[in-house]
XYZ file of C-alpha atoms in Angstrom:
344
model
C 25.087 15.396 85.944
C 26.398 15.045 89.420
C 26.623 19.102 90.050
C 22.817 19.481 88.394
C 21.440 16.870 90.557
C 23.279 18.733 93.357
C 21.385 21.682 92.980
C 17.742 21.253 93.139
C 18.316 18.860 96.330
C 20.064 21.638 97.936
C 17.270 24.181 97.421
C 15.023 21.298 98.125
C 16.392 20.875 101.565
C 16.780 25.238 102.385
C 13.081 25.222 101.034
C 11.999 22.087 103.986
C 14.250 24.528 106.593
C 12.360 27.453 105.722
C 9.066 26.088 105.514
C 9.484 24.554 109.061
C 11.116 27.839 110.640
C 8.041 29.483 109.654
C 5.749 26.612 111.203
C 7.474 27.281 113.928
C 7.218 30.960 114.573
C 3.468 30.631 113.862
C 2.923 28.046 116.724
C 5.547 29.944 118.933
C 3.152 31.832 120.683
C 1.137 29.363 121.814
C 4.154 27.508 122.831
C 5.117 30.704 125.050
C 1.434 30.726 125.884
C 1.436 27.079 127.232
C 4.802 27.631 128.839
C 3.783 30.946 130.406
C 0.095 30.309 131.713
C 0.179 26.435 131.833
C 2.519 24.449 132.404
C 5.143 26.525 134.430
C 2.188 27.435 137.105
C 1.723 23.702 137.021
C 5.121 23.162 137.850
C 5.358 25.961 140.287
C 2.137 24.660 141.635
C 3.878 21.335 142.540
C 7.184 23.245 143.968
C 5.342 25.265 146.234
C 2.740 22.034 147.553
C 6.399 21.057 148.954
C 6.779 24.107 150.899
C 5.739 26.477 153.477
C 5.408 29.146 151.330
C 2.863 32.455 152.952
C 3.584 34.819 149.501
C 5.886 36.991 151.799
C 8.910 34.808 152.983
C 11.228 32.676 151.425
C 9.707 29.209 150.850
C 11.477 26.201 152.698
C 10.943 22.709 151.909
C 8.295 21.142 154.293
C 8.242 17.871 152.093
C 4.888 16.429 152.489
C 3.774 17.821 155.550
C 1.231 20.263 153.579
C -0.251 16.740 152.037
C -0.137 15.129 156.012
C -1.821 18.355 157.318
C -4.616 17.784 155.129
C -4.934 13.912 155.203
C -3.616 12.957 158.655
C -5.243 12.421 162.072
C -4.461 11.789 165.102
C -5.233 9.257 168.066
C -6.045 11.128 171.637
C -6.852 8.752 174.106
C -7.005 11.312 176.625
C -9.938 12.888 175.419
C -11.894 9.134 173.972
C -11.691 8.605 178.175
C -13.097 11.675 179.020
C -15.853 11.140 176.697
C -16.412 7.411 178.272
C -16.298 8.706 181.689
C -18.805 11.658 180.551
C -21.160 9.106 178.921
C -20.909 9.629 175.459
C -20.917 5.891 174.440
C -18.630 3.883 172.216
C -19.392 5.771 169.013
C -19.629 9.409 170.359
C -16.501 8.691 172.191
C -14.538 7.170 168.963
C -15.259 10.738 167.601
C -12.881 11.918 170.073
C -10.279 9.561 169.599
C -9.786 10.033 166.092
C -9.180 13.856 165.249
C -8.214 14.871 161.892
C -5.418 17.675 161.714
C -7.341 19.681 159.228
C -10.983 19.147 159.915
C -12.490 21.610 157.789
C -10.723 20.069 155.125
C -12.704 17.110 155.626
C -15.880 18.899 156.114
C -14.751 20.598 152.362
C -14.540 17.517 150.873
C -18.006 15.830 152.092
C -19.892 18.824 151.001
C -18.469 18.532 147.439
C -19.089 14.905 147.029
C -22.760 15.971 148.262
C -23.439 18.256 146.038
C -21.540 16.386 142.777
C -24.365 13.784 143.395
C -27.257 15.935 143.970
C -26.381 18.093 140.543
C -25.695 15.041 138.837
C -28.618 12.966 140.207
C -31.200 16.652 139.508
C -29.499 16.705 136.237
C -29.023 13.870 133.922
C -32.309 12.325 134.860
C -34.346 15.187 133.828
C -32.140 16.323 131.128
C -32.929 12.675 129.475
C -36.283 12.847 129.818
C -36.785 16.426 128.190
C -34.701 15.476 125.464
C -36.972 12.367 124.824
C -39.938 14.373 124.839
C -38.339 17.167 122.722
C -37.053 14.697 120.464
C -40.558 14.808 118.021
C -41.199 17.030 115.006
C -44.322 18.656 116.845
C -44.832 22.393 116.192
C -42.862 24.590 118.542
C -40.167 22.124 119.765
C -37.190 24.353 118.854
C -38.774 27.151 120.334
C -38.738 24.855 123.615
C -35.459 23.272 122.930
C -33.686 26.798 123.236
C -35.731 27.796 126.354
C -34.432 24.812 128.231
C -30.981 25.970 126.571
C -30.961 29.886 127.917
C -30.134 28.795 131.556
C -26.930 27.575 129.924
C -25.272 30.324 128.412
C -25.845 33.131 130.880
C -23.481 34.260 133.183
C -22.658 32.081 136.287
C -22.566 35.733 138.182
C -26.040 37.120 137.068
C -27.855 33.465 137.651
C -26.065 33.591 141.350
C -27.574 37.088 142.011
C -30.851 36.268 140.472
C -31.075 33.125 142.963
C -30.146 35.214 145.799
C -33.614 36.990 145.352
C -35.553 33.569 144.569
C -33.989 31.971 147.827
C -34.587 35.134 149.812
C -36.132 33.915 153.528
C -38.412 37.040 153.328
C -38.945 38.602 150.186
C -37.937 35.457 148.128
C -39.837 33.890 144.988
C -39.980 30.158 146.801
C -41.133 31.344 150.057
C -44.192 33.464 148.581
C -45.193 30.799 146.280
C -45.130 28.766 149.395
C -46.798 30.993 151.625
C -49.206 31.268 148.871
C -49.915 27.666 148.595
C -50.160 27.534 152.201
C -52.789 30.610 152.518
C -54.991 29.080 149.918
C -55.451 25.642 151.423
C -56.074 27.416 154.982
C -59.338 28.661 153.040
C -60.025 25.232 151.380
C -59.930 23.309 154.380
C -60.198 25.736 157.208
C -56.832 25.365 158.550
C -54.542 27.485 160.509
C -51.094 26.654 158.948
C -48.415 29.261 159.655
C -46.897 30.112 156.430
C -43.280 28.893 155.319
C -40.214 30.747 155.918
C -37.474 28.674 154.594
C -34.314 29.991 155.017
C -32.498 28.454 152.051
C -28.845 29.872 152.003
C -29.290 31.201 156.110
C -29.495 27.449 157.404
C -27.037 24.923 157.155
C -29.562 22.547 156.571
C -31.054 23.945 153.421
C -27.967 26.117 151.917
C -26.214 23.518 150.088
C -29.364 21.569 148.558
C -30.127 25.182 147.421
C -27.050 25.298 145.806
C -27.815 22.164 144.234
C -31.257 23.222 142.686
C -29.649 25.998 141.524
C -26.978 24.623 139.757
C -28.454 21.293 138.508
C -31.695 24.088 137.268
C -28.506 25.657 134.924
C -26.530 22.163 133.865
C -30.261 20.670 132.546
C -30.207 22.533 129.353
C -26.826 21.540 128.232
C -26.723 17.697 129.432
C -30.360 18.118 127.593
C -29.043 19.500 124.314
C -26.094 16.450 123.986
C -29.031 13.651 125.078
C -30.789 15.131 121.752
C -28.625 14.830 119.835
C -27.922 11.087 120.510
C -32.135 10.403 120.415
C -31.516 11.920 116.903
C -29.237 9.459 116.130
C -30.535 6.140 117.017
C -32.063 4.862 113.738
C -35.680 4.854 113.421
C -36.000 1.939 111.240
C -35.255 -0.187 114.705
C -37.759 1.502 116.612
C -40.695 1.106 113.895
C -39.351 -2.568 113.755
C -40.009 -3.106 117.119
C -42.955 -1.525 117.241
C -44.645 -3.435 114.439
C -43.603 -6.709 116.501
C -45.475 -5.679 118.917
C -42.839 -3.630 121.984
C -44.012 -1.095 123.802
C -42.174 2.101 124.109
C -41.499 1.633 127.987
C -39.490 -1.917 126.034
C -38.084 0.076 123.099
C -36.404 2.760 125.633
C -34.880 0.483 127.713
C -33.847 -2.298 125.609
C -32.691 -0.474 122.378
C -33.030 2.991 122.623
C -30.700 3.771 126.165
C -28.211 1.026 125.072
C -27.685 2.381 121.974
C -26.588 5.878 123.607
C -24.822 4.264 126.818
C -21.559 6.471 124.968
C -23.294 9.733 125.562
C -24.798 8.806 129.247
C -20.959 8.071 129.879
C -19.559 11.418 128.458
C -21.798 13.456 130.172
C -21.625 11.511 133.860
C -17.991 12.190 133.171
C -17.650 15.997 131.602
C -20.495 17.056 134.449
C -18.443 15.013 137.264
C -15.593 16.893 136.632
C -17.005 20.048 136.671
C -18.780 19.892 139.412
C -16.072 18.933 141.556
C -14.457 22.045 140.832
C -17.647 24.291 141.877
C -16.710 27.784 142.968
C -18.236 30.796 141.791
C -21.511 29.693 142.866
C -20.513 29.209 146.530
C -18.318 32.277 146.934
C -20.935 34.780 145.552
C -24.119 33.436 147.345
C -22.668 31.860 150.892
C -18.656 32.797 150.823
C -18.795 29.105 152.165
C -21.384 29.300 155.383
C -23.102 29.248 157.053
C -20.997 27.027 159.077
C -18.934 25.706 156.509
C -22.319 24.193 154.941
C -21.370 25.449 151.819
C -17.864 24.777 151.581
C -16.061 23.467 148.788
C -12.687 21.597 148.106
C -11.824 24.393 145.696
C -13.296 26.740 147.669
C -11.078 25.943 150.266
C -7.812 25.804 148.663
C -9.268 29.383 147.424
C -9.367 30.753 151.009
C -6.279 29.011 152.392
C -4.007 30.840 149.556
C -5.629 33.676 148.524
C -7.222 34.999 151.918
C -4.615 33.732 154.335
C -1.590 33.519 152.523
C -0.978 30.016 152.994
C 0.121 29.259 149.583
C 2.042 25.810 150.112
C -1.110 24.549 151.329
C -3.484 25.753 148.952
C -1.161 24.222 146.123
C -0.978 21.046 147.918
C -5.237 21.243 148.200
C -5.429 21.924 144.285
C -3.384 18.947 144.077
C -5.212 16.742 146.021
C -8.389 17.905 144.423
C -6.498 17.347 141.094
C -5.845 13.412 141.928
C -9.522 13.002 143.609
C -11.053 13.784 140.095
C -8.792 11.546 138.074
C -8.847 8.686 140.189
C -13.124 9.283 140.173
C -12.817 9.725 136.180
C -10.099 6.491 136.235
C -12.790 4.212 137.772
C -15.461 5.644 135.244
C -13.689 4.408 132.705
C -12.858 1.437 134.124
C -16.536 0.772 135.226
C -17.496 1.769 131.668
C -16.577 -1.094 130.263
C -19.662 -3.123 132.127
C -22.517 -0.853 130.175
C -20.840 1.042 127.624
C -22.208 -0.395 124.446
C -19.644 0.476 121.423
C -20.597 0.887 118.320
């Protein structure tokens, strides 16, 4: 009894072996792939943030000096008097006093939180309202709820090279629809208006709010396609019973309708925050950046500090920094979410 019982636990046990062996040599290639492409760049990553490393020499340990570089300033008195005794006033002079190290690094990061707001801001808002108008069994709505889609899954390159023409200072779609509009109320009114020339990506006034249009035009369809599908979801039998007791539908969207999906206003503030913060292509292909740095991005940045000039210690130290801006913004999402998130 002993030597039959024996048996079948033994092949039992070889069978379990075998059986996880070959589990294991089907998930071994996305192990290697993880290893290879993830998570040993991430480690290297976080070796060479600690170093001086230009992709030519040996790297040496700097410690945090690449992470000082970018964060630090520095006091110079000397130059805060000069501005005093040149009449610059309190606050122009202050400018001088304070210096950061790496300016443009500063200058990176103010035009990305910029444009995060404008494309979320150009985005969400009327994303939700096309999906609340789309959200209705009229004739033709999925005809319209695909067109609003397109946008979405082009390429990034071909809608960057089409916008190049549309923002165009003098053969450009906005400028000759506003040079049209300008021409036709000369003749209405009798006026001598000279007509528009807008230089949209040439002036550092314009180039990044041009950026913004364009990329907030190409998010809409997506954050609009997720906002559906939460309308679709909210049950009608509470909007028809607060319609028979007499709400309006201003009262029924903002009292039971936008609570109800406060879970998918919160994923996509967070999915779009995060990609946004990590806008490149965009910026490279239209502006490489400019004019004067208008267009500049954190990522951008990082891109032209270790790819263009070799600085590859501090380029890995600027993908790390960018790396703990977004997940302390996404940490205080969540946290925050807990004030307006409505679970179910």
């Amino acid at each position: 009894m002993t030597a039959s019982a024996t048996v079948p636990t033994s092949t039992a046990a070889s069978r379990q072996r075998r059986e996880a062996l070959e589990g294991f040599l089907f998930l071994l290639p996305n192990i290697l792939g993880f290893l290879i492409f993830f998570a040993g760049p991430l480690v290297l990553s976080l070796y060479y943030s600690l170093t001086n490393w230009d992709l030519f020499t040996t790297p040496k340990f700097i410690w945090l000096d690449n992470f000082v570089q970018a964060l630090g300033f520095q006091l110079k008195p000397e130059a805060y008097q000069v501005a005093l005794e040149q009449g610059a006033g309190f606050l122009g002079a202050l400018g001088k006093l304070i210096v950061a190290n790496d300016p443009i690094f500063w200058v990176a990061l103010r035009n990305t939180f910029v444009y995060a707001g404008g494309v979320l801001i150009l985005s969400v808002l009327p994303a939700f309202f096309l999906a609340y108008l789309l959200n209705s069994k009229l004739r033709g709505m999925t005809f319209f709820r695909g067109l609003y889609y397109l946008p979405v899954v082009a390429s990034v390159v071909g809608i960057s090279l089409v916008y190049l023409w549309v923002f165009d200072r003098q053969s450009g779609a906005i400028n000759f629809v506003l040079g049209a509009i300008t021409t036709l109320i000369n003749r209405l009114v009798g006026a001598n208006l000279a007509k528009p020339l807008i230089g949209w990506l040439n002036d550092p006034d314009w180039a990044l709010f041009s950026l913004i249009l364009m990329s907030a035009w190409r998010t809409v369809g997506y954050d609009m396609v997720i906002f559906l599908a939460a309308l679709q979801g909210v049950p009608h039998s509470l909007t028809e019973a607060a319609l028979v007791d007499g709400a309006t539908r201003g009262t029924i969207l903002r009292k039971i309708i936008i609570p109800l999906i406060t879970p998918t206003i919160f994923f996509i503030l967070v999915t779009n925050l995060i990609e946004v913060l990590q806008i490149f292509a965009e910026p490279y292909i239209m502006t490489r950046g400019g004019p004067a740095n208008s267009t500049l991005t954190i990522v951008m940045y990082l891109y032209q500090k270790g790819f263009q000039r070799f600085q590859m210690g501090y380029g890995s130290a600027l993908a790390w920094l960018s790396f703990a801006i977004i997940f302390i913004i996404t940490s205080i999402q969540f946290r925050m979410s807990q004030r307006w998130v409505v679970e179910d």
